[in-house]
Short mmCIF file of C-alpha atoms in Angstrom, two decimals:
data_model
loop_
_atom_site.label_atom_id
_atom_site.label_comp_id
_atom_site.label_asym_id
_atom_site.label_seq_id
_atom_site.Cartn_x
_atom_site.Cartn_y
_atom_site.Cartn_z
CA MET A 1 -31.17 -10.37 8.73
CA ARG A 2 -31.82 -6.70 9.46
CA ALA A 3 -29.41 -5.79 6.64
CA LEU A 4 -31.77 -7.49 4.17
CA TRP A 5 -35.01 -6.37 5.77
CA THR A 6 -34.45 -2.63 5.64
CA PRO A 7 -33.79 -2.33 1.88
CA ALA A 8 -36.64 -4.80 1.18
CA LEU A 9 -38.99 -2.53 3.14
CA GLY A 10 -37.80 0.49 1.16
CA ALA A 11 -38.40 -1.29 -2.16
CA ALA A 12 -41.84 -2.48 -1.03
CA GLY A 13 -42.68 1.08 0.02
CA PHE A 14 -41.66 2.37 -3.42
CA ILE A 15 -43.89 -0.16 -5.21
CA GLY A 16 -46.71 0.57 -2.73
CA LEU A 17 -46.56 4.30 -3.50
CA TRP A 18 -46.49 3.57 -7.22
CA TRP A 19 -49.55 1.35 -6.89
CA LEU A 20 -51.32 3.96 -4.81
CA ALA A 21 -50.64 6.59 -7.50
CA VAL A 22 -52.14 4.25 -10.11
CA LEU A 23 -55.23 3.52 -7.95
CA LEU A 24 -55.77 7.24 -7.29
CA ARG A 25 -55.37 7.89 -11.05
CA LEU A 26 -52.75 10.56 -10.43
CA ALA A 27 -51.57 10.15 -14.02
CA ASP A 28 -52.90 8.92 -17.35
CA PRO A 29 -52.80 5.06 -17.29
CA VAL A 30 -50.97 5.18 -20.64
CA LEU A 31 -48.15 7.11 -18.99
CA LEU A 32 -48.23 5.29 -15.66
CA PRO A 33 -49.12 1.59 -15.90
CA SER A 34 -49.52 -0.47 -12.74
CA PRO A 35 -46.58 -2.40 -11.26
CA LEU A 36 -48.32 -5.68 -12.08
CA GLU A 37 -48.84 -4.71 -15.73
CA THR A 38 -45.20 -3.58 -15.93
CA PHE A 39 -44.05 -6.89 -14.48
CA ASN A 40 -46.23 -8.97 -16.80
CA ASP A 41 -45.24 -7.10 -19.96
CA THR A 42 -41.56 -7.24 -19.01
CA ALA A 43 -41.72 -10.95 -18.19
CA HIS A 44 -43.46 -11.57 -21.50
CA ALA A 45 -40.79 -9.58 -23.36
CA PHE A 46 -38.18 -11.77 -21.67
CA THR A 47 -39.83 -15.10 -22.51
CA HIS A 48 -41.46 -14.36 -25.86
CA GLY A 49 -39.84 -11.12 -26.99
CA PRO A 50 -36.34 -9.78 -27.64
CA LEU A 51 -35.56 -8.50 -24.13
CA LEU A 52 -33.22 -11.32 -23.11
CA HIS A 53 -31.27 -10.81 -26.32
CA ASP A 54 -31.20 -7.03 -25.68
CA LEU A 55 -29.91 -7.55 -22.15
CA TRP A 56 -27.25 -9.93 -23.44
CA ARG A 57 -26.15 -7.41 -26.12
CA THR A 58 -25.88 -4.58 -23.61
CA VAL A 59 -23.94 -6.75 -21.16
CA THR A 60 -21.58 -7.92 -23.92
CA ARG A 61 -20.89 -4.37 -25.14
CA THR A 62 -20.37 -3.08 -21.61
CA VAL A 63 -18.03 -5.92 -20.68
CA LEU A 64 -16.04 -5.57 -23.93
CA ALA A 65 -15.72 -1.81 -23.44
CA PHE A 66 -14.69 -2.39 -19.83
CA LEU A 67 -12.02 -4.95 -20.80
CA VAL A 68 -10.57 -2.63 -23.44
CA ALA A 69 -10.63 0.21 -20.88
CA CYS A 70 -8.77 -1.92 -18.32
CA ALA A 71 -6.19 -3.06 -20.86
CA ILE A 72 -5.40 0.58 -21.63
CA GLY A 73 -6.12 2.31 -18.31
CA VAL A 74 -4.36 0.03 -15.82
CA PRO A 75 -0.87 -0.27 -17.38
CA LEU A 76 -0.84 3.34 -18.57
CA GLY A 77 -2.05 4.57 -15.17
CA LEU A 78 0.63 2.54 -13.38
CA LEU A 79 3.40 3.88 -15.61
CA LEU A 80 2.21 7.49 -15.44
CA GLY A 81 1.77 7.23 -11.67
CA ALA A 82 5.30 5.89 -11.29
CA LYS A 83 6.63 8.90 -13.25
CA GLU A 84 4.84 11.61 -11.35
CA ASN A 85 6.29 14.51 -13.37
CA VAL A 86 5.04 12.94 -16.59
CA TYR A 87 1.61 12.48 -15.04
CA ARG A 88 1.54 16.13 -13.96
CA ALA A 89 2.25 17.09 -17.56
CA VAL A 90 -0.68 15.10 -19.00
CA GLU A 91 -2.99 15.54 -16.01
CA PHE A 92 -4.82 18.49 -17.55
CA VAL A 93 -5.58 16.61 -20.77
CA ILE A 94 -6.81 13.56 -18.84
CA ASP A 95 -8.95 15.68 -16.52
CA PHE A 96 -10.33 17.61 -19.48
CA PHE A 97 -11.47 14.56 -21.40
CA ARG A 98 -12.62 12.86 -18.22
CA SER A 99 -14.92 15.85 -17.68
CA THR A 100 -16.11 15.96 -21.30
CA PRO A 101 -19.53 14.27 -21.68
CA ALA A 102 -18.79 11.12 -23.69
CA SER A 103 -22.02 11.64 -25.63
CA ALA A 104 -20.49 14.79 -27.14
CA LEU A 105 -17.84 12.55 -28.68
CA PHE A 106 -20.32 10.35 -30.58
CA PRO A 107 -19.99 12.23 -33.87
CA LEU A 108 -16.21 12.12 -33.69
CA PHE A 109 -16.17 8.39 -32.97
CA LEU A 110 -18.68 7.82 -35.77
CA ILE A 111 -16.19 9.37 -38.17
CA LEU A 112 -13.33 7.32 -36.72
CA PHE A 113 -15.05 3.95 -36.36
CA GLY A 114 -18.09 4.15 -38.64
CA VAL A 115 -21.63 3.11 -37.79
CA GLY A 116 -21.41 -0.20 -36.01
CA GLU A 117 -20.45 -2.13 -32.93
CA GLY A 118 -16.96 -0.66 -32.88
CA THR A 119 -18.13 2.88 -32.23
CA LYS A 120 -20.36 2.04 -29.26
CA ILE A 121 -17.63 -0.02 -27.63
CA ALA A 122 -14.91 2.51 -28.45
CA VAL A 123 -16.72 5.51 -26.92
CA ALA A 124 -17.61 3.56 -23.79
CA ALA A 125 -14.05 2.21 -23.52
CA PHE A 126 -12.63 5.69 -23.97
CA GLY A 127 -14.73 7.11 -21.13
CA ALA A 128 -14.06 4.21 -18.79
CA ALA A 129 -10.32 4.05 -19.61
CA LEU A 130 -9.78 7.63 -18.47
CA VAL A 131 -11.48 6.95 -15.13
CA ILE A 132 -9.47 3.76 -14.60
CA LEU A 133 -6.20 5.40 -15.69
CA PHE A 134 -6.74 8.35 -13.37
CA ASN A 135 -7.45 6.09 -10.39
CA ALA A 136 -4.52 3.75 -11.10
CA ALA A 137 -2.14 6.72 -11.40
CA TYR A 138 -3.34 8.18 -8.11
CA GLY A 139 -3.11 4.80 -6.46
CA VAL A 140 0.55 4.60 -7.44
CA MET A 141 1.32 8.20 -6.49
CA ASN A 142 -0.22 7.70 -3.05
CA ALA A 143 1.78 4.51 -2.41
CA ARG A 144 3.40 4.44 1.03
CA ARG A 145 6.96 5.61 0.58
CA THR A 146 8.16 3.43 3.43
CA ARG A 147 7.08 0.28 1.57
CA LEU A 148 9.00 1.33 -1.53
CA LEU A 149 12.10 1.97 0.58
CA ALA A 150 11.63 -1.35 2.37
CA ALA A 151 11.51 -3.18 -0.98
CA ARG A 152 14.63 -1.35 -2.16
CA VAL A 153 16.56 -2.20 1.00
CA MET A 154 15.61 -5.84 0.46
CA GLY A 155 17.26 -5.75 -2.96
CA ALA A 156 14.23 -5.26 -5.26
CA ARG A 157 15.11 -3.61 -8.58
CA PRO A 158 12.77 -0.92 -10.05
CA LEU A 159 10.73 -3.36 -12.17
CA ARG A 160 10.37 -5.66 -9.15
CA VAL A 161 9.23 -2.71 -7.02
CA LEU A 162 6.60 -1.93 -9.68
CA PHE A 163 5.11 -5.43 -9.62
CA ASP A 164 5.72 -6.36 -5.98
CA VAL A 165 4.80 -3.08 -4.31
CA LEU A 166 3.37 -0.32 -6.53
CA LEU A 167 0.78 -2.54 -8.25
CA TRP A 168 -0.44 -3.83 -4.88
CA GLU A 169 -0.38 -0.43 -3.27
CA ALA A 170 -2.51 0.91 -6.12
CA MET A 171 -4.86 -2.11 -6.17
CA PRO A 172 -7.58 -0.70 -3.88
CA GLN A 173 -7.70 2.49 -5.95
CA ILE A 174 -7.60 0.54 -9.24
CA LEU A 175 -10.66 -1.45 -8.16
CA VAL A 176 -12.45 1.77 -7.24
CA GLY A 177 -11.59 3.02 -10.73
CA MET A 178 -12.88 -0.20 -12.29
CA ARG A 179 -16.15 0.11 -10.40
CA SER A 180 -16.68 3.69 -11.61
CA GLY A 181 -15.44 2.69 -15.06
CA VAL A 182 -17.88 -0.17 -15.56
CA SER A 183 -20.79 2.03 -14.43
CA LEU A 184 -19.76 4.74 -16.88
CA ALA A 185 -19.32 2.18 -19.67
CA LEU A 186 -22.88 0.97 -19.10
CA VAL A 187 -24.25 4.55 -19.24
CA ILE A 188 -22.44 5.26 -22.50
CA VAL A 189 -23.39 1.92 -24.07
CA VAL A 190 -27.09 2.46 -23.28
CA VAL A 191 -27.03 5.99 -24.72
CA ALA A 192 -25.10 4.77 -27.77
CA GLU A 193 -27.69 2.02 -28.31
CA MET A 194 -30.38 4.71 -28.42
CA PHE A 195 -28.72 7.00 -30.91
CA ILE A 196 -25.98 5.25 -32.88
CA GLY A 197 -27.52 2.97 -35.51
CA SER A 198 -28.65 0.14 -33.25
CA THR A 199 -31.22 -2.57 -33.69
CA ASP A 200 -30.86 -4.15 -30.27
CA GLY A 201 -29.70 -3.51 -26.71
CA LEU A 202 -31.54 -2.12 -23.69
CA GLY A 203 -31.15 1.49 -24.88
CA GLN A 204 -32.72 0.66 -28.24
CA ARG A 205 -35.54 -1.30 -26.51
CA VAL A 206 -36.42 1.68 -24.27
CA ILE A 207 -36.64 4.01 -27.27
CA ILE A 208 -38.77 1.55 -29.26
CA ALA A 209 -41.13 0.88 -26.32
CA GLN A 210 -41.54 4.60 -25.84
CA SER A 211 -42.27 5.33 -29.50
CA LEU A 212 -44.84 2.49 -29.63
CA PHE A 213 -46.54 3.71 -26.40
CA GLU A 214 -45.70 0.39 -24.71
CA SER A 215 -45.15 2.26 -21.49
CA ALA A 216 -45.30 -0.81 -19.22
CA LEU A 217 -42.47 -2.38 -21.20
CA MET A 218 -40.58 0.92 -21.20
CA TYR A 219 -40.67 1.05 -17.41
CA GLY A 220 -39.70 -2.60 -17.29
CA VAL A 221 -36.61 -2.09 -19.47
CA ILE A 222 -35.60 0.92 -17.38
CA PHE A 223 -35.73 -1.29 -14.28
CA VAL A 224 -33.76 -4.02 -16.03
CA ALA A 225 -31.07 -1.47 -16.94
CA GLY A 226 -31.14 -0.22 -13.35
CA ALA A 227 -30.78 -3.73 -11.98
CA LEU A 228 -27.86 -4.37 -14.33
CA GLY A 229 -26.04 -1.23 -13.15
CA TYR A 230 -26.74 -2.09 -9.53
CA LEU A 231 -25.48 -5.66 -9.86
CA LEU A 232 -22.30 -4.59 -11.68
CA ASN A 233 -21.58 -2.13 -8.88
CA LEU A 234 -22.33 -4.76 -6.24
CA ALA A 235 -20.07 -7.31 -7.94
CA PHE A 236 -17.17 -4.87 -7.82
CA LEU A 237 -17.85 -3.95 -4.20
CA LEU A 238 -17.72 -7.64 -3.29
CA ALA A 239 -14.54 -8.09 -5.36
CA GLU A 240 -12.95 -5.19 -3.50
CA LYS A 241 -13.75 -6.79 -0.15
CA ARG A 242 -12.44 -10.14 -1.29
CA PHE A 243 -9.28 -9.16 -3.19
CA VAL A 244 -8.07 -6.12 -1.29
CA HIS A 245 -8.74 -7.49 2.17
CA TRP A 246 -5.93 -5.35 3.56
CA ALA A 247 -7.32 -1.99 2.39
CA GLY A 248 -7.63 0.56 5.15
CA LYS A 249 -5.97 -1.71 7.72
CA MET B 1 37.55 7.47 20.99
CA SER B 2 38.76 3.89 21.01
CA GLU B 3 40.77 3.09 17.90
CA ILE B 4 39.22 0.56 15.55
CA SER B 5 41.44 -0.94 12.93
CA PRO B 6 39.92 -1.00 9.42
CA ARG B 7 39.88 -4.82 9.48
CA GLN B 8 37.62 -4.85 12.53
CA ALA B 9 35.22 -2.26 11.17
CA ALA B 10 31.97 -3.51 9.66
CA LEU B 11 31.10 0.02 8.64
CA SER B 12 33.36 3.01 7.93
CA VAL B 13 32.16 6.52 7.22
CA ARG B 14 34.71 9.02 5.89
CA GLY B 15 34.34 12.75 5.18
CA LEU B 16 30.55 12.54 4.91
CA LYS B 17 28.81 15.68 3.68
CA LYS B 18 25.10 16.26 3.36
CA ALA B 19 23.07 19.44 3.13
CA PHE B 20 19.34 20.06 2.84
CA GLY B 21 18.34 23.28 1.12
CA GLY B 22 21.80 24.76 1.59
CA VAL B 23 21.90 23.95 5.33
CA ALA B 24 24.70 21.52 6.16
CA VAL B 25 23.65 18.56 8.30
CA TYR B 26 26.93 16.70 7.95
CA ASP B 27 30.12 18.49 7.02
CA GLY B 28 33.02 16.06 7.07
CA PHE B 29 31.65 13.40 9.39
CA SER B 30 33.55 10.16 10.07
CA LEU B 31 32.69 7.01 11.99
CA ASP B 32 33.80 3.40 12.39
CA VAL B 33 31.55 0.69 13.75
CA LYS B 34 33.20 -2.45 15.07
CA ARG B 35 32.00 -5.83 13.79
CA GLY B 36 29.41 -7.33 16.14
CA ASP B 37 28.87 -4.09 18.04
CA ILE B 38 25.53 -2.47 18.72
CA LEU B 39 25.91 1.26 18.26
CA ALA B 40 23.19 3.60 19.48
CA VAL B 41 22.98 7.01 17.84
CA PHE B 42 21.48 9.58 20.14
CA GLY B 43 21.00 13.30 19.70
CA PRO B 44 18.59 16.23 19.58
CA ASN B 45 15.72 16.33 17.12
CA GLY B 46 16.75 17.27 13.60
CA CYS B 47 20.44 16.48 14.11
CA GLY B 48 20.26 13.95 11.30
CA LYS B 49 20.22 10.59 13.11
CA SER B 50 17.84 9.05 10.60
CA THR B 51 19.59 10.87 7.75
CA LEU B 52 22.80 9.12 8.72
CA ILE B 53 21.38 5.60 8.60
CA ASN B 54 19.35 6.36 5.48
CA MET B 55 22.56 7.38 3.71
CA ALA B 56 24.33 4.31 5.05
CA ALA B 57 21.46 2.11 3.86
CA GLY B 58 21.63 3.67 0.40
CA LEU B 59 18.16 5.19 0.65
CA LEU B 60 19.48 8.74 0.47
CA PRO B 61 22.40 9.95 -1.69
CA VAL B 62 25.44 11.50 0.00
CA ASP B 63 26.76 14.88 -1.17
CA ALA B 64 30.39 13.89 -0.60
CA GLY B 65 32.46 11.34 1.27
CA HIS B 66 31.91 7.62 1.37
CA ILE B 67 30.32 4.92 3.44
CA LEU B 68 31.91 1.48 3.11
CA TYR B 69 31.15 -1.96 4.48
CA ASP B 70 34.51 -3.66 4.86
CA GLY B 71 35.58 -1.85 1.68
CA GLN B 72 32.36 -2.54 -0.23
CA THR B 73 29.52 -0.19 -1.11
CA VAL B 74 26.00 -0.70 0.17
CA ASP B 75 24.92 -2.16 -3.21
CA GLU B 76 27.46 -4.94 -2.83
CA VAL B 77 26.43 -6.08 0.64
CA ARG B 78 23.27 -7.22 2.37
CA ILE B 79 21.80 -4.91 4.97
CA GLY B 80 18.70 -5.03 7.13
CA TYR B 81 16.51 -2.07 7.95
CA VAL B 82 13.70 -1.87 10.49
CA PHE B 83 11.45 1.15 10.05
CA GLN B 84 9.79 3.04 12.85
CA ASN B 85 6.36 2.61 11.30
CA TYR B 86 5.89 -1.15 10.99
CA ARG B 87 2.36 -0.63 9.68
CA GLU B 88 3.71 1.11 6.59
CA ALA B 89 6.81 -1.04 6.17
CA LEU B 90 5.33 -4.55 6.04
CA PHE B 91 3.46 -5.71 2.94
CA PRO B 92 -0.14 -6.17 4.14
CA TRP B 93 -1.07 -8.19 1.02
CA ARG B 94 1.40 -10.90 2.00
CA ARG B 95 1.12 -13.14 5.02
CA SER B 96 3.65 -12.47 7.77
CA ALA B 97 5.77 -15.50 6.83
CA GLU B 98 5.72 -14.36 3.19
CA ASN B 99 6.96 -10.96 4.30
CA ILE B 100 9.93 -12.63 5.97
CA ARG B 101 10.58 -14.86 2.94
CA TYR B 102 10.48 -11.91 0.55
CA PRO B 103 14.11 -10.67 0.90
CA LEU B 104 15.33 -14.30 0.86
CA ARG B 105 13.57 -14.86 -2.48
CA ARG B 106 15.24 -11.68 -3.79
CA MET B 107 18.58 -13.23 -2.81
CA GLY B 108 17.66 -16.29 -4.85
CA LEU B 109 18.00 -18.81 -2.01
CA ARG B 110 16.71 -22.35 -2.37
CA PRO B 111 13.25 -22.97 -0.81
CA ALA B 112 14.72 -25.39 1.74
CA GLU B 113 17.24 -22.78 2.88
CA ILE B 114 14.48 -20.16 3.08
CA GLU B 115 12.34 -22.40 5.29
CA ALA B 116 15.33 -23.26 7.48
CA ARG B 117 16.08 -19.59 8.06
CA LEU B 118 12.43 -18.84 8.80
CA GLU B 119 12.25 -21.65 11.34
CA ARG B 120 15.47 -20.60 13.02
CA LEU B 121 14.25 -17.00 13.33
CA ALA B 122 10.92 -18.13 14.76
CA ALA B 123 12.80 -20.27 17.30
CA ASP B 124 15.29 -17.50 18.18
CA PHE B 125 12.51 -15.01 18.81
CA ARG B 126 10.29 -17.65 20.49
CA VAL B 127 7.41 -16.76 18.18
CA ARG B 128 4.15 -18.14 19.57
CA PHE B 129 1.70 -16.44 17.21
CA ASP B 130 0.72 -17.76 13.79
CA LEU B 131 3.07 -16.43 11.11
CA ASN B 132 0.51 -17.37 8.47
CA ARG B 133 -1.66 -14.49 9.56
CA TYR B 134 -1.64 -11.22 7.67
CA PRO B 135 0.31 -8.42 9.38
CA TYR B 136 -2.84 -6.39 10.10
CA GLU B 137 -4.21 -9.33 12.09
CA LEU B 138 -1.29 -9.07 14.53
CA SER B 139 -0.67 -6.72 17.46
CA GLY B 140 1.74 -3.81 17.04
CA GLY B 141 4.51 -5.62 18.90
CA GLN B 142 4.04 -8.75 16.79
CA GLN B 143 4.13 -6.68 13.60
CA GLN B 144 7.36 -5.00 14.59
CA LEU B 145 8.77 -8.42 15.50
CA VAL B 146 7.92 -9.60 11.97
CA SER B 147 9.70 -6.50 10.62
CA ILE B 148 12.78 -7.33 12.67
CA MET B 149 12.72 -10.96 11.53
CA ARG B 150 12.42 -9.82 7.91
CA ALA B 151 15.43 -7.55 8.32
CA LEU B 152 17.51 -10.23 10.06
CA ALA B 153 16.54 -13.03 7.64
CA VAL B 154 19.17 -11.98 5.09
CA GLU B 155 21.87 -12.22 7.81
CA PRO B 156 22.80 -8.60 7.19
CA GLU B 157 26.27 -7.11 7.28
CA VAL B 158 24.74 -4.28 9.31
CA LEU B 159 21.25 -4.01 10.78
CA PHE B 160 19.70 -0.56 10.97
CA LEU B 161 16.96 0.12 13.50
CA ASP B 162 15.16 3.44 13.15
CA GLU B 163 13.36 4.10 16.46
CA PRO B 164 11.93 0.60 16.31
CA PHE B 165 10.00 0.72 19.58
CA SER B 166 8.68 4.28 19.58
CA ALA B 167 5.18 3.28 18.44
CA LEU B 168 4.86 0.48 21.02
CA ASP B 169 3.67 0.48 24.63
CA TYR B 170 6.20 0.14 27.48
CA GLU B 171 5.45 -3.49 28.34
CA THR B 172 5.84 -4.61 24.72
CA THR B 173 9.00 -2.51 24.37
CA LEU B 174 10.61 -4.19 27.40
CA SER B 175 9.94 -7.73 26.16
CA LEU B 176 10.93 -6.96 22.57
CA ARG B 177 14.12 -5.23 23.75
CA SER B 178 15.11 -8.23 25.82
CA LEU B 179 14.47 -10.66 22.93
CA LEU B 180 16.29 -8.46 20.46
CA GLN B 181 19.47 -8.10 22.53
CA GLN B 182 19.67 -11.87 23.01
CA VAL B 183 19.33 -12.55 19.29
CA LEU B 184 21.68 -9.77 18.17
CA LYS B 185 24.36 -10.85 20.63
CA ALA B 186 23.95 -14.56 19.78
CA ARG B 187 24.24 -13.80 16.07
CA ARG B 188 26.92 -11.15 16.57
CA THR B 189 25.00 -8.83 14.25
CA THR B 190 26.53 -5.39 13.78
CA THR B 191 23.69 -3.00 14.54
CA ILE B 192 23.07 0.72 14.41
CA LEU B 193 20.14 1.85 16.50
CA VAL B 194 18.63 5.30 16.19
CA SER B 195 16.68 6.11 19.30
CA HIS B 196 15.26 9.10 21.10
CA ASP B 197 15.07 7.09 24.32
CA LEU B 198 18.28 7.32 26.35
CA GLU B 199 17.45 4.38 28.61
CA GLU B 200 16.78 2.19 25.60
CA SER B 201 20.03 3.27 23.96
CA ILE B 202 22.08 2.35 27.02
CA VAL B 203 20.32 -0.99 27.56
CA LEU B 204 20.78 -2.13 23.99
CA ALA B 205 24.14 -0.67 23.01
CA ASP B 206 27.82 -1.49 23.34
CA ARG B 207 28.54 2.10 22.47
CA ILE B 208 26.56 5.32 22.32
CA LEU B 209 27.34 8.06 19.86
CA MET B 210 26.04 11.37 21.18
CA LEU B 211 25.49 13.85 18.36
CA THR B 212 25.29 17.66 18.48
CA ARG B 213 22.91 19.96 16.68
CA ARG B 214 23.58 20.82 13.01
CA PRO B 215 26.12 20.78 11.54
CA THR B 216 26.36 17.47 13.28
CA THR B 217 29.51 16.39 15.10
CA VAL B 218 30.19 13.84 17.80
CA ALA B 219 29.58 15.36 21.23
CA ASP B 220 30.62 12.22 23.08
CA ASP B 221 31.43 8.60 22.29
CA VAL B 222 30.40 6.50 25.28
CA ALA B 223 31.38 2.87 25.75
CA VAL B 224 28.70 0.90 27.58
CA ALA B 225 30.62 -1.87 29.35
CA LEU B 226 27.62 -3.42 31.11
CA PRO B 227 27.37 -7.22 31.11
CA TRP B 228 24.90 -9.06 28.85
CA PRO B 229 22.07 -9.93 29.07
CA ARG B 230 20.70 -6.68 30.40
CA GLU B 231 17.46 -7.24 32.20
CA ALA B 232 15.05 -4.72 33.73
CA ALA B 233 16.89 -4.85 37.10
CA MET B 234 19.92 -3.28 35.44
CA LEU B 235 18.00 -0.02 34.93
CA SER B 236 18.67 0.84 38.57
CA ALA B 237 22.26 -0.49 38.82
CA PRO B 238 24.83 2.19 39.78
CA GLU B 239 26.91 1.66 36.59
CA PHE B 240 23.81 2.15 34.48
CA VAL B 241 22.81 5.29 36.37
CA ALA B 242 26.36 6.68 36.02
CA ILE B 243 26.34 6.23 32.24
CA LYS B 244 22.89 7.75 32.00
CA ALA B 245 24.03 10.78 34.03
CA ARG B 246 27.06 11.27 31.78
CA CYS B 247 24.96 11.03 28.63
CA LEU B 248 22.30 13.33 29.99
CA GLU B 249 24.92 15.92 30.86
CA THR B 250 26.40 15.73 27.35
CA PHE B 251 22.97 15.87 25.79
CA THR B 252 21.97 18.98 27.73
CA ARG B 253 25.24 20.65 26.76
CA ALA B 254 24.88 19.63 23.08
CA VAL B 255 21.38 21.06 22.88
CA ALA B 256 22.13 24.21 24.86
CA GLY B 257 25.36 24.77 22.96
CA ALA B 258 23.51 25.41 19.73
#
């Protein structure tokens, strides 16, 4: 019970402070609408406006980018991790692009994929794939040597060892990579929706609300995007608990 | 050294050479282990006890010489290996019973045969805990018992035990030791035990190989002709104490003689 109470109190405190700031007129009401107004405008945008569609578009793009990232990052990470000297050779390149802000790659991806859905998904997938690859490779490289030897003594051939031991050994780290990857994909998708020829998505809705001075809606969309990021993170945390029950034991 | 004819030997080592970073650990080492015997390998730290069984188990390449199991290489026979660190040797993502079934699946046995072997092992070791639990849900002694069952499931030509009890408390060690000797003797499993505990080596072994410091040679080859089963009372029997005194004397000389 306490575990639910404490964060609820924190959230209530945040809204209370916000309301207090509105009542004390600390800022121009156009810039800082009340929580109630924000809620009403956002709810209206959900029921009568395009917000539900925007949320759906952002979720779809993020999930697609994440799936592409997993399809590339997991197998490549496993293979590179299993061949540590190869990984050491490409480590610098991976680290370099992992550290490059994905937004700086927008123009390049626009040339490669044109203005459209493909670009947004490709940039987000690129960013997330590197994070997932890096984590999968480290998961494999940090596999307990004793378990690999045990599998070998029991007659497992290299490919067997990969699927029966290395994949499982790397699983906790792969899920950590997926959690970071999906968060990064969401960030990139929202930025891409703002700046790469979009007509929908949460990023586009924030920009439109801002330019039309619909500040209550703008705050509302920001909170929706925040809630989406939080829930994605939470879903992966729960998946980690459920699927890698042995981690750290 | 008692002569062992090649036909009786489950394991023969000839002219073994191994060096690490230019320092020779083994330089022409030979050994025969009789079928059904339990051989304890005892020696100072760093003399290459674990190196020896790792080479025999095919986990480490030899520089020269050969290690044969009744004329066959390690790839052609089934062996069992129990690691010191059971926590890192079992597969925590598989239930304990699945861990034991794993090597049997690799052998391609029929499911019925796999279950029969699992049941026989559980009966032999008088397992009272639930094998459907995950290894991390078991106590240390139970986990190491699962490791031992997994290694014995394949009915190995030779079973290697690398300091199997060193991470366990004394009470658990005593009960596991007593169970293990009963099963190994009943199954007539050829076993090589690496141990840093002299008492344990004498209790469990038919023969103790005392090794010197590097380059490793045999300081003494002691036959342990004590009757089986060997219970805790034997630890104070005069024959036991005499063997222990002889081994201790050799050990002190082997370490000091470096």
